Amino acid sequence: MAIRLKADEFMINKIGTSTHLFNWSEGKKKKSVQKTGKISRAYLGVRYVLLNEQIAQSNNLPSNTGALVYASGNQIAVVPNSPADKAGIKENDIIIKIDGVDINEENSISTVIAKKKPGETVTITILRDGKEQQVKATLEEAPNLVNS
């Protein structure tokens, strides 16, 4: 069953929505360009909304922290053939940790992934159907579309 967040909740919490590709420091960009001639950043390939108590309660979610892998309108939750897809992450999974780091407002998926390099393998702890599981994903370089 797909979870559809209420529109007003989604708008209130829009800041927590991300494809995790927009949190990159100028220093990392500069180092990447100097080394390879282009901006290179790690990519997981999920769209998500950070959870809080209000969203969790109104949608009967099992956690009020983490990030709900979430599709909206014509935007998909998991990019086909992305590291997330290859790891088996699915829409409505709740990502609660990446490499042991709790996912929350201070440590969003984008913040954690921005500290990684393409080619690194991360352990992702998810909640699926109320059960905690771990999957491994090997991060890839972000597609050129988002590098520009």
XYZ file of C-alpha atoms in Angstrom:
148
model
C 0.000 0.000 0.000
C 1.444 3.360 -1.014
C 1.604 6.103 1.574
C 0.340 9.439 0.361
C 1.152 12.330 2.642
C -1.490 14.955 3.155
C -0.823 17.987 0.956
C -0.750 20.508 3.812
C 1.752 18.391 5.772
C 3.900 18.041 2.714
C 3.952 21.787 2.112
C 4.717 22.538 5.774
C 7.588 20.069 5.712
C 8.795 20.748 2.182
C 12.257 21.658 3.485
C 12.717 18.000 4.465
C 12.022 16.784 0.929
C 15.091 16.067 -1.129
C 16.663 13.918 -3.754
C 19.827 14.178 -1.596
C 21.913 15.807 -4.295
C 21.932 19.460 -3.314
C 24.012 19.540 -0.154
C 27.530 19.971 -1.410
C 30.184 22.274 0.023
C 32.153 24.642 -2.174
C 35.382 23.046 -0.895
C 34.352 19.586 -2.116
C 33.314 21.007 -5.485
C 36.676 22.753 -5.857
C 38.663 19.616 -4.903
C 36.611 17.506 -7.296
C 37.129 19.922 -10.198
C 40.860 20.207 -9.495
C 41.279 16.429 -9.406
C 38.980 15.267 -12.221
C 38.011 18.380 -14.174
C 34.358 18.034 -13.159
C 32.133 18.115 -10.114
C 31.917 14.571 -8.786
C 29.602 13.640 -5.941
C 28.139 10.507 -4.486
C 24.624 9.541 -5.498
C 22.092 7.206 -3.874
C 18.989 7.819 -6.004
C 16.031 8.252 -3.665
C 13.423 10.943 -3.181
C 12.359 11.318 0.423
C 10.678 13.368 3.079
C 12.176 13.649 6.554
C 9.803 12.370 9.180
C 8.639 14.139 12.287
C 6.014 13.373 14.899
C 3.202 15.150 13.008
C 3.789 13.306 9.724
C 4.274 9.953 11.453
C 1.099 10.239 13.545
C -1.179 11.445 10.778
C 0.030 8.719 8.402
C 0.236 5.886 10.963
C 3.949 5.391 10.340
C 6.010 3.179 12.675
C 8.723 5.834 13.207
C 8.781 9.592 13.701
C 12.441 9.878 12.685
C 14.233 8.869 9.531
C 13.336 9.533 5.922
C 10.344 8.068 4.117
C 11.209 7.044 0.549
C 8.384 8.840 -1.162
C 7.001 9.467 -4.660
C 4.886 12.494 -5.424
C 3.058 13.412 -8.593
C 5.204 12.353 -11.526
C 8.388 12.112 -9.425
C 9.450 8.573 -8.594
C 10.674 7.447 -5.175
C 13.621 5.309 -6.299
C 15.551 6.085 -9.468
C 15.679 2.986 -11.695
C 19.119 1.338 -11.799
C 20.431 3.705 -9.097
C 22.474 2.482 -6.118
C 19.276 2.565 -4.022
C 17.417 0.481 -6.601
C 20.276 -2.026 -6.844
C 20.301 -2.310 -3.025
C 16.580 -3.133 -3.030
C 15.271 0.074 -1.454
C 11.591 0.570 -2.262
C 8.963 3.263 -2.047
C 7.579 3.531 1.515
C 10.764 2.200 3.122
C 11.910 4.383 5.995
C 15.657 4.959 5.986
C 16.636 5.262 9.642
C 20.449 5.037 9.468
C 23.293 5.236 6.985
C 26.589 3.783 8.208
C 25.270 3.965 11.772
C 24.332 7.663 11.546
C 20.717 8.328 12.550
C 18.775 10.080 9.785
C 17.016 13.161 11.177
C 16.816 16.908 10.630
C 20.482 17.378 11.563
C 21.651 14.388 9.515
C 19.482 14.139 6.425
C 20.250 11.620 3.708
C 21.726 14.448 1.633
C 24.025 15.517 4.477
C 25.308 11.987 5.095
C 25.760 11.107 1.400
C 27.518 14.445 0.711
C 30.344 13.258 2.978
C 30.848 10.108 0.875
C 32.617 9.488 -2.404
C 31.418 7.630 -5.489
C 32.418 3.975 -5.168
C 32.005 3.830 -1.385
C 29.688 1.140 -0.031
C 27.308 2.218 2.723
C 25.150 0.168 5.064
C 21.593 1.467 5.125
C 19.195 0.511 7.899
C 15.573 0.622 6.793
C 12.168 -0.079 8.261
C 9.992 -2.071 5.882
C 6.612 -3.415 6.947
C 7.525 -2.619 10.563
C 10.728 -4.688 10.478
C 14.263 -3.333 10.592
C 16.638 -4.572 7.878
C 20.044 -3.640 6.547
C 21.013 -3.298 2.919
C 24.293 -2.295 1.316
C 24.545 0.215 -1.501
C 27.604 1.150 -3.512
C 27.333 4.857 -4.208
C 27.804 6.047 -7.754
C 28.709 9.362 -9.274
C 25.712 11.634 -9.609
C 24.363 11.721 -13.185
C 25.421 14.710 -15.289
C 21.880 16.053 -15.225
C 22.284 16.996 -11.567
C 25.936 18.013 -11.858
C 25.080 21.029 -13.970
